[in-house]
CSV table of C-alpha atoms in Angstrom, one decimal:
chain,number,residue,atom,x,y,z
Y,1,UNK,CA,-21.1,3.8,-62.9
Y,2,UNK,CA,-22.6,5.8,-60.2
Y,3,UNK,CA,-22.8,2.1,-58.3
Y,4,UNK,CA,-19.3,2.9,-57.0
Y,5,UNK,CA,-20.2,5.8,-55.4
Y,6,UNK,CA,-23.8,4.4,-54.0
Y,7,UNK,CA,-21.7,1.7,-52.3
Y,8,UNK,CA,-19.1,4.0,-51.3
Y,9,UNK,CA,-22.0,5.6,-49.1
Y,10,UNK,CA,-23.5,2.0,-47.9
Y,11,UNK,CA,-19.9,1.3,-46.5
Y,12,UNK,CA,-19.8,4.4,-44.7
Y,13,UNK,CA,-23.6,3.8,-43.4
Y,14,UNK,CA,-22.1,0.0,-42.1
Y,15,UNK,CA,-19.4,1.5,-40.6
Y,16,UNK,CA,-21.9,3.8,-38.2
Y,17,UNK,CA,-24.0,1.2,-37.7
Y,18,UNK,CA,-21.4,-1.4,-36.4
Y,19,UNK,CA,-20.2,1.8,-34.7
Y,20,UNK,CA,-23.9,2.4,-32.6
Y,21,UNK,CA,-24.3,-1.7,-32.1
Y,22,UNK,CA,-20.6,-2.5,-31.0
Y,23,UNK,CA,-20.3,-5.0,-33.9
Y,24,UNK,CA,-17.1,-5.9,-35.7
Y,25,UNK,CA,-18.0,-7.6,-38.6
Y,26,UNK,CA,-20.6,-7.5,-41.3
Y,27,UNK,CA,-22.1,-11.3,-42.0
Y,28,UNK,CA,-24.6,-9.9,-44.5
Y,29,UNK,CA,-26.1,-7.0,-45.7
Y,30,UNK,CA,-29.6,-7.3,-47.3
Y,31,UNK,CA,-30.8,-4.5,-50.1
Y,32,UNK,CA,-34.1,-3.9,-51.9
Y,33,UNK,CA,-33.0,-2.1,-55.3
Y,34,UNK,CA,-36.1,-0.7,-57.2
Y,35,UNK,CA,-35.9,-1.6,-60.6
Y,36,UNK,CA,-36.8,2.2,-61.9
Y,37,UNK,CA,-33.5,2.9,-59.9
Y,38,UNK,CA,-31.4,3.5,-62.5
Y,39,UNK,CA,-29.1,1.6,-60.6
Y,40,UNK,CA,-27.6,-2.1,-62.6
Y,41,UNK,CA,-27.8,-4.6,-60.2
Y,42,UNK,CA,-25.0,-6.4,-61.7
Y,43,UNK,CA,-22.6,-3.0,-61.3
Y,44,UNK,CA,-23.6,-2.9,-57.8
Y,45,UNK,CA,-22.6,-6.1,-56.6
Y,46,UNK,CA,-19.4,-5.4,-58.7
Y,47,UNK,CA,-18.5,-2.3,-56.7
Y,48,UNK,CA,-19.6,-4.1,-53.5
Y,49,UNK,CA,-17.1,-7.2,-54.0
Y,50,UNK,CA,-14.4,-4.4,-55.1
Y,51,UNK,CA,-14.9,-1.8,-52.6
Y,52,UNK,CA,-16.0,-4.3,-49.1
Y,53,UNK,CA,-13.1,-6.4,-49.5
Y,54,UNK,CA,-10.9,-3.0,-48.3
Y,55,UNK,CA,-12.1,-3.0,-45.1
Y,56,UNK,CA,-11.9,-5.8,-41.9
Y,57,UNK,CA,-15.9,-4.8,-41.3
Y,58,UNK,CA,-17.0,-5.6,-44.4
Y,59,UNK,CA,-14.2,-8.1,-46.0
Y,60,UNK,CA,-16.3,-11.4,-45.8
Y,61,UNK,CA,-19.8,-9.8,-46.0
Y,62,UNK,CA,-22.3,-11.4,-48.2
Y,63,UNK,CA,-24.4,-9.0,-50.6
Y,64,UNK,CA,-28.5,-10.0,-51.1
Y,65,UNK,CA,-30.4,-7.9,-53.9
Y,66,UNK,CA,-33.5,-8.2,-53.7
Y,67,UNK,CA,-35.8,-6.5,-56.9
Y,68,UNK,CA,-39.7,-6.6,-56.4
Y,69,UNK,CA,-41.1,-6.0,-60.1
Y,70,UNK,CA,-42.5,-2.7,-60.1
Y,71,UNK,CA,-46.3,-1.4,-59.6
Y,72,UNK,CA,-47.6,0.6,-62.0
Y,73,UNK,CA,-51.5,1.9,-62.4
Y,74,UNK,CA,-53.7,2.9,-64.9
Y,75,UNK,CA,-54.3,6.4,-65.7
Y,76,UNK,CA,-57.7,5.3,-67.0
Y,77,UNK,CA,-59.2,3.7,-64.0
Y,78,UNK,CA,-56.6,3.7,-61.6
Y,79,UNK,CA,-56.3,-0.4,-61.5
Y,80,UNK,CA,-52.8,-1.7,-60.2
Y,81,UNK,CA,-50.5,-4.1,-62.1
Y,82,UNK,CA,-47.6,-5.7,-60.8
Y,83,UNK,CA,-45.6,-7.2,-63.5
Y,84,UNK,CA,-41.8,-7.3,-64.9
Y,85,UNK,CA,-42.2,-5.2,-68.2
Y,86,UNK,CA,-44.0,-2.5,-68.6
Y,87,UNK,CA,-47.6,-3.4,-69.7
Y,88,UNK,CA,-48.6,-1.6,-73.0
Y,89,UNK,CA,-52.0,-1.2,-71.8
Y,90,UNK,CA,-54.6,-2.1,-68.9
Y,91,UNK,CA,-56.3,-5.2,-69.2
Y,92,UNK,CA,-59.0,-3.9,-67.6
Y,93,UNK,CA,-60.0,-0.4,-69.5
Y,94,UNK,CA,-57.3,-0.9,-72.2
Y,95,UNK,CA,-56.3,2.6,-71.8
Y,96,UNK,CA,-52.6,2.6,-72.9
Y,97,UNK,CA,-51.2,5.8,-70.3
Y,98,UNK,CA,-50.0,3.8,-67.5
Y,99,UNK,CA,-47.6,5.7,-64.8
Y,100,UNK,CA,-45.7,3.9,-61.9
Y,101,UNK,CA,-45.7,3.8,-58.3
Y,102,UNK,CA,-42.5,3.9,-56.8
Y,103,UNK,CA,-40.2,1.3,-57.2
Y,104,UNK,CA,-37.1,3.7,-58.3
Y,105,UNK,CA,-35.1,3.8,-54.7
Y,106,UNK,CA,-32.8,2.0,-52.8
Y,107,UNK,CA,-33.1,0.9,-49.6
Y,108,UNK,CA,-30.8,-0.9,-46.7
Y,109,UNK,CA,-33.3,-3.3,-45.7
Y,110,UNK,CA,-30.9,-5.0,-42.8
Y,111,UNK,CA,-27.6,-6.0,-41.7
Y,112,UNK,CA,-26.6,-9.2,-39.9
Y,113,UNK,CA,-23.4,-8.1,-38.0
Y,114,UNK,CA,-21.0,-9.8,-34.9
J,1,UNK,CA,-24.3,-26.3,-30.3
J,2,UNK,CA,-22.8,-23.8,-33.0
J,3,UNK,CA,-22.3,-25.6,-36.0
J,4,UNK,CA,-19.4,-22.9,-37.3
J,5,UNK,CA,-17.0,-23.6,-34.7
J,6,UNK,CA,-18.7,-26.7,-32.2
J,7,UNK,CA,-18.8,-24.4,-29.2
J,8,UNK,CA,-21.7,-24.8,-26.5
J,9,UNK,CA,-23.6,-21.5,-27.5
J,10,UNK,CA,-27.2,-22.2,-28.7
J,11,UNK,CA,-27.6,-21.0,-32.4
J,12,UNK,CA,-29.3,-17.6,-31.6
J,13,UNK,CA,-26.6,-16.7,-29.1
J,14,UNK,CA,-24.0,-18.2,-31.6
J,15,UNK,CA,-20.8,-15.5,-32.6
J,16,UNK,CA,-23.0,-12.6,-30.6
J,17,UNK,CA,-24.9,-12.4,-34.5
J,18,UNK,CA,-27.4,-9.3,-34.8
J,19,UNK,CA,-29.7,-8.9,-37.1
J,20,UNK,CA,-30.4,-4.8,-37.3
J,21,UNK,CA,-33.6,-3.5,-39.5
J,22,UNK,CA,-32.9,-0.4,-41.3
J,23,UNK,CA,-34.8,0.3,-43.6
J,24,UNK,CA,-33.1,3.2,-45.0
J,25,UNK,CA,-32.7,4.5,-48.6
J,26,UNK,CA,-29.2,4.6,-49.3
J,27,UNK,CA,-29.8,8.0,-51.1
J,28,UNK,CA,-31.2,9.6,-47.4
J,29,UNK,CA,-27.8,12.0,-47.2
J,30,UNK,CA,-28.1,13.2,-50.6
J,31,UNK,CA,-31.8,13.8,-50.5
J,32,UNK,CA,-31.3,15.7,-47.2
J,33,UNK,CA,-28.6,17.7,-48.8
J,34,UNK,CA,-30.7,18.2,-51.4
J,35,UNK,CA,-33.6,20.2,-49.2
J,36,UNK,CA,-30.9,22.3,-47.7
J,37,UNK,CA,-29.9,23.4,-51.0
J,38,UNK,CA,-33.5,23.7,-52.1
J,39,UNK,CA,-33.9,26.3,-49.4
J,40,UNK,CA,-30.6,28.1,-49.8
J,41,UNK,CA,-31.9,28.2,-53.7
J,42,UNK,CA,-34.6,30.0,-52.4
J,43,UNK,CA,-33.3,32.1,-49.9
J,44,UNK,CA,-31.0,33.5,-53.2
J,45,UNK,CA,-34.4,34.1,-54.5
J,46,UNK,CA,-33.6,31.8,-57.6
J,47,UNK,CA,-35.3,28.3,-58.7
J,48,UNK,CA,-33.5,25.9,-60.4
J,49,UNK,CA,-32.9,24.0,-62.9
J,50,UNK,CA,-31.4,20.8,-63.3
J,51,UNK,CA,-30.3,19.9,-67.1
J,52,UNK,CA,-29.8,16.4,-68.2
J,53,UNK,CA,-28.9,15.3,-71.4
J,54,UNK,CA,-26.3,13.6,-73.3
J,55,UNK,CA,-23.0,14.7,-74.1
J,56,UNK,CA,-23.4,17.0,-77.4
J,57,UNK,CA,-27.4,17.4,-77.3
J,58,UNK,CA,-27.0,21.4,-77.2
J,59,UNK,CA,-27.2,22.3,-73.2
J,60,UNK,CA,-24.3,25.0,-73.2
J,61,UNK,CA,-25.6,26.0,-76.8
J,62,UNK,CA,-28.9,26.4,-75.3
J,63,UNK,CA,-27.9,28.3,-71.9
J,64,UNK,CA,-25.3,30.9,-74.2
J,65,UNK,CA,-28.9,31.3,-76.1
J,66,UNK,CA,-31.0,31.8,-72.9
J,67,UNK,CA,-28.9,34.2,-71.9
J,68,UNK,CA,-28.3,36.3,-75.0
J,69,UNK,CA,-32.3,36.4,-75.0
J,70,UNK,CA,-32.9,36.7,-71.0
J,71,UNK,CA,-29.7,38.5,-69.6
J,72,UNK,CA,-30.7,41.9,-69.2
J,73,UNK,CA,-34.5,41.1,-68.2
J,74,UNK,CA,-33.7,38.3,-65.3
J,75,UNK,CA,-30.9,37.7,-63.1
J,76,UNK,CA,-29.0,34.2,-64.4
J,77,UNK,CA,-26.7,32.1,-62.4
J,78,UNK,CA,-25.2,29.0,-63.7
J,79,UNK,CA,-23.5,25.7,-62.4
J,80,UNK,CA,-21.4,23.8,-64.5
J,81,UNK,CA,-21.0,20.1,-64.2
J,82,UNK,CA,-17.9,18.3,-66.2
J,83,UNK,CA,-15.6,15.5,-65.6
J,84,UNK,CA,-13.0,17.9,-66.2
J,85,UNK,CA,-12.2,21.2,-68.0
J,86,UNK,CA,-13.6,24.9,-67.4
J,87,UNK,CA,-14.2,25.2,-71.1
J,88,UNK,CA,-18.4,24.8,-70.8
J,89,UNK,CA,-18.0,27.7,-67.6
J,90,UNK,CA,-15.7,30.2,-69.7
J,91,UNK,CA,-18.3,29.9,-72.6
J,92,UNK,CA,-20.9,31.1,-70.1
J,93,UNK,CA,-18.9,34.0,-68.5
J,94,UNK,CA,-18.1,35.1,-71.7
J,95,UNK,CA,-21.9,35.8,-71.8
J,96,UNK,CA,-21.6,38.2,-68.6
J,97,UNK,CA,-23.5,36.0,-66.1
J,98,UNK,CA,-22.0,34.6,-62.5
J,99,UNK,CA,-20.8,30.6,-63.3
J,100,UNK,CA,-18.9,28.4,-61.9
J,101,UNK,CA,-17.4,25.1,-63.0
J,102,UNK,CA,-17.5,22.2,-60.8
J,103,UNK,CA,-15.0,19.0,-62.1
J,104,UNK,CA,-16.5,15.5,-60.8
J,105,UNK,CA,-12.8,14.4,-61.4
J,106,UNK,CA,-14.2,11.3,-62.9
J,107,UNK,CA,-17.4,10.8,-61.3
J,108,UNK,CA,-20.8,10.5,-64.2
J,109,UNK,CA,-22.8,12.4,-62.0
J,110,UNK,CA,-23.4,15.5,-59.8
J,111,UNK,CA,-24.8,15.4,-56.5
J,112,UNK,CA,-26.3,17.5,-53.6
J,113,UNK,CA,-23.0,17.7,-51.8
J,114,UNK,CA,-21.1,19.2,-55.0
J,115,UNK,CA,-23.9,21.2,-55.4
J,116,UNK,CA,-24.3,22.6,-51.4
J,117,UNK,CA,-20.1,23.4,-52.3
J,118,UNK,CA,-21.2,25.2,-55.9
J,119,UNK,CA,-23.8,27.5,-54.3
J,120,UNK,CA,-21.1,28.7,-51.7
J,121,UNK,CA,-18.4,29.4,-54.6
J,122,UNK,CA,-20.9,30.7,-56.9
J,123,UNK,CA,-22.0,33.3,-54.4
J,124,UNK,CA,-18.2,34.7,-54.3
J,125,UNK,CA,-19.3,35.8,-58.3
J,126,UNK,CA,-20.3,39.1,-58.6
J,127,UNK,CA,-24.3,39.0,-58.3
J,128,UNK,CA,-23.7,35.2,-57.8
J,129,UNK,CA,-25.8,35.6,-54.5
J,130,UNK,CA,-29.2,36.9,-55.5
J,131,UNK,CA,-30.5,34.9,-58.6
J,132,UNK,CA,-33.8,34.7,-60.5
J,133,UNK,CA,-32.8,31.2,-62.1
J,134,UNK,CA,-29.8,29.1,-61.5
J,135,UNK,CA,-29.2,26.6,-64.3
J,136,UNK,CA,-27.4,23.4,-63.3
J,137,UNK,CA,-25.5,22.0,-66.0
J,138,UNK,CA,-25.5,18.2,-65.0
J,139,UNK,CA,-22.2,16.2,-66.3
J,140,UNK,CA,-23.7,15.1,-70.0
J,141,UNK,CA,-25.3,11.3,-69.0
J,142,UNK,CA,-28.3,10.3,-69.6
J,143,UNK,CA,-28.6,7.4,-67.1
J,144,UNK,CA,-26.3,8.4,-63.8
J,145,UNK,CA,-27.6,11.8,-63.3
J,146,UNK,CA,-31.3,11.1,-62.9
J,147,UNK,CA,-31.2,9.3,-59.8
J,148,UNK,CA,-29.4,12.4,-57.5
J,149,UNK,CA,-32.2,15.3,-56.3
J,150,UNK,CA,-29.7,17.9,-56.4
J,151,UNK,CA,-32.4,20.2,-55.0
J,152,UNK,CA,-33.2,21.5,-58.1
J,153,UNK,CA,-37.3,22.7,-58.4
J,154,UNK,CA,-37.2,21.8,-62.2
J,155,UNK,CA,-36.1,18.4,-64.0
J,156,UNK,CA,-35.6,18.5,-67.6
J,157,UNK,CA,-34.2,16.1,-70.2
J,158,UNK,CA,-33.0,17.2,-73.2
J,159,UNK,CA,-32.3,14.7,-76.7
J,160,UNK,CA,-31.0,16.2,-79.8
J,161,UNK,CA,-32.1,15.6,-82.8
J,162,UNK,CA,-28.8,13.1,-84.3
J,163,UNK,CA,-29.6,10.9,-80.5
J,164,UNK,CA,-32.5,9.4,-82.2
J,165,UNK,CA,-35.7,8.8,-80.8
J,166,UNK,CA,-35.9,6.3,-79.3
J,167,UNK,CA,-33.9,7.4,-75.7
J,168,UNK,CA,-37.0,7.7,-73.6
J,169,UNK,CA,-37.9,4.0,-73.7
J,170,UNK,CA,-33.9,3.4,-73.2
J,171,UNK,CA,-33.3,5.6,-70.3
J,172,UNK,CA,-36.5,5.8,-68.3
J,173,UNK,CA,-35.2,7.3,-65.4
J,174,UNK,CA,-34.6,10.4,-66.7
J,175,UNK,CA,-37.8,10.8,-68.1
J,176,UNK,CA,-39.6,9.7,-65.4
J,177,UNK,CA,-38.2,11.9,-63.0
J,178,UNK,CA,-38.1,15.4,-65.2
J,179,UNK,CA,-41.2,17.9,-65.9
J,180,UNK,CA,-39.9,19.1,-69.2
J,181,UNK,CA,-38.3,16.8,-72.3
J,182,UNK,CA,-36.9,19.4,-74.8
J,183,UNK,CA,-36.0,17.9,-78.3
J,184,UNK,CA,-33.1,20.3,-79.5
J,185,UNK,CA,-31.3,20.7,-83.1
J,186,UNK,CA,-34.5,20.4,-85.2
J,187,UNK,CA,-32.9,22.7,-87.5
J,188,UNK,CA,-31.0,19.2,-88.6
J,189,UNK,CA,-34.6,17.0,-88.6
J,190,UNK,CA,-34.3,16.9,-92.3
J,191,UNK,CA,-31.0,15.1,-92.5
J,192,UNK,CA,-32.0,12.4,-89.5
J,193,UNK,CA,-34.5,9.8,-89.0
J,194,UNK,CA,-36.1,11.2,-86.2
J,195,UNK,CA,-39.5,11.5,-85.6
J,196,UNK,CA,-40.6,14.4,-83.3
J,197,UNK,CA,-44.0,12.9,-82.6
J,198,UNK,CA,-42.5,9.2,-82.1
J,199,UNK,CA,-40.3,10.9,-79.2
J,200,UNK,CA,-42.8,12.9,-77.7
J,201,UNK,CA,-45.0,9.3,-77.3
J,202,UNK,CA,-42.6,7.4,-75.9
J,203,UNK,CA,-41.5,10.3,-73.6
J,204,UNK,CA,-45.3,10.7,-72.6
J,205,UNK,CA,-45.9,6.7,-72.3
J,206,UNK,CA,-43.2,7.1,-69.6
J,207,UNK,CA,-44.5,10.0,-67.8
J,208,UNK,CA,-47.6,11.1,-68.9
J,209,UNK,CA,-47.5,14.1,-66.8
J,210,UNK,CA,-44.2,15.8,-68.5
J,211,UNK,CA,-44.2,18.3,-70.8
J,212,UNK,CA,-42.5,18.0,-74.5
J,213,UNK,CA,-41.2,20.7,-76.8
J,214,UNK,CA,-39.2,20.7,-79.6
J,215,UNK,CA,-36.3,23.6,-80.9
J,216,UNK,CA,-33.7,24.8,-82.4
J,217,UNK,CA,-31.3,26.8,-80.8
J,218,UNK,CA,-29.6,27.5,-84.0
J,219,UNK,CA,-32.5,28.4,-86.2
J,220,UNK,CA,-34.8,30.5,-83.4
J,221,UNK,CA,-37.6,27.9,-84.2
J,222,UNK,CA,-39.8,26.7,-81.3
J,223,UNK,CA,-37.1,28.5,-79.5
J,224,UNK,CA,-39.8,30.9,-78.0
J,225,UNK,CA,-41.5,28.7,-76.0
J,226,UNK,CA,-39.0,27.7,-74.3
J,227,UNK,CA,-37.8,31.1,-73.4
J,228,UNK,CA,-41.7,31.5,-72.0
J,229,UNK,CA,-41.7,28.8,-70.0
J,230,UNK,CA,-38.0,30.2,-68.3
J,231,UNK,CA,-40.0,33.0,-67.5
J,232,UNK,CA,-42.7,31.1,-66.1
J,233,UNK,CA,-40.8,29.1,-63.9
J,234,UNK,CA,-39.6,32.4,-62.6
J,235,UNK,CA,-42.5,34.1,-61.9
J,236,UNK,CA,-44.0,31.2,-60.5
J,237,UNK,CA,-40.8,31.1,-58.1
């Protein structure tokens, strides 16, 4: 359950930013969580509801996940495949080593605050 | 006018709303923390180490073994992660090399901020300051653990033997993001269902780039490769 903690830290980045743009209140706060995170989308939006409901910034503040499907490329001949599951091997070359490209981090895309 | 309340705003200007790009990874502090400690590794003179693996898979087993082999040849410094207890810290000291034990109270994972902390308190140990390698002894997890760069210069993943095989294709993380997968206990491969080969694929299907070995800390086997590629990563530090 490292999602508490992660979302610990988001509140405190919400806090500064409301802080820098004289805002009071968080309407909605938009995230882009890679899905080679690590990090269980479902756990995260559990900690969120738990832990933004303590605070008067964040207490009606809407969560939005977004997950793009992760890249991955061929070791063989380097195509790019976008695509939910991991594909077993390149439907171009058919080589079957296939590494990914990013995808693993998480990122505070924007907030709408007031 | 503003639907919410009826007032005579237009909809832009309606409750003051902003909408601020960011942009930012939410892991930015720890990976910044993580540099600084990468640098205050190397101003010890040390690399590290991080160690990830489940609870039980062997790392204390295999850092009392390190040591016994290493001790006298290259200066060994260790960080101990636990949700609570010394007991994984005393077993190292007992060994004669500078530890200490950091307790997550709770928490599934360390991170660069526990670790900046560790470094200070380790170099209170006698010889705790100048290092050749500093082993970090993450909290046993295989999932939590490999998403925080503690500012370590080495990743490695360790399954045991009894685990199974098939944790690569379960937690990928942790084997995307290490440079060494180490298959321990192989002493006990002929009372388990495990297939050293059918890891090392799926390990390499995940990451073609990382390297596999297999050992026993109990039996010595395969146990000297790893002990070369220690001394590797030092002299490469």
């Amino acid at each position: 359950m490292h999602e508490m903690s992660l979302v610990q830290g988001l509140l405190v980045q919400l806090g500064e930013l409301a802080g820098e743009h004289g805002k009071e209140k968080v309407i909605t706060v938009t995230m882009e969580i890679g899905p080679l995170s690590g990090v269980v989308i479902d756990s995260f939006e559990f900690a969120f509801d738990a832990l933004a409901g303590e605070s008067v910034l964040t207490r009606d503040a809407k969560l939005i996940v977004e997950s793009p499907p992760p890249l991955y490329r061929c070791c063989g001949c380097g195509k790019e495949i976008r695509a939910d599951r991991r594909p077993h091997s390149c439907p171009l070359c058919k080589e079957t080593l296939i590494t990914t490209e990013g995808s693993d981090d998480l990122l505070l895309l924007r907030v709408e605050m007031e | 006018m503003c639907d919410a309340c009826g007032c005579d705003l237009k909809p832009e200007e309606s409750h003051d709303a902003k909408v601020i790009e960011v942009h930012q990874s939410l892991l930015a502090a720890n990976t910044a923390m993580a540099a600084k400690n990468r640098a205050h590794i190397e101003a010890m003179g040390a690399v590290a180490i991080n160690m990830i693996s489940s609870p039980g898979s062997g790392k204390t087993t295999l850092l009392e073994k390190t040591i016994e082999a290493l001790g006298d040849s290259l200066r060994i410094g260790v960080i101990e992660g636990d949700i609570e207890t010394e007991r994984d810290a005393e077993r190292i000291r007992a060994k004669g090399v500078p530890v200490i034990q950091l307790t997550t109270g709770g928490a599934c994972h360390l991170d660069a901020a526990q670790i900046h902390k560790g470094l200070h308190l380790l170099a209170r140990e006698d010889g705790g300051d100048r290092l050749d390698i500093l082993f970090i002894e993450n909290v046993g997890n295989l999932v939590c653990p490999a998403t925080f760069d503690l500012g370590e210069h080495h990743r490695m993943v360790m399954v045991s033997v009894p685990e199974g095989p098939d944790k690569p294709a379960k937690y990928p993380k942790a084997f995307h993001s290490s440079q060494l997968f180490v298959i321990s206990k192989t002493d006990l491969l002929p009372y388990f269902d495990f297939s050293v080969d059918a890891a090392k694929a799926e390990a390499l299907q995940l990451n073609p780039a990382i390297e596999v070995m297999d050992l026993s800390a109990t039996s010595g086997e395969g146990f000297g490769q790893w002990l070369d590629h220690v001394r590797d990563l030092c002299s490469r530090g």
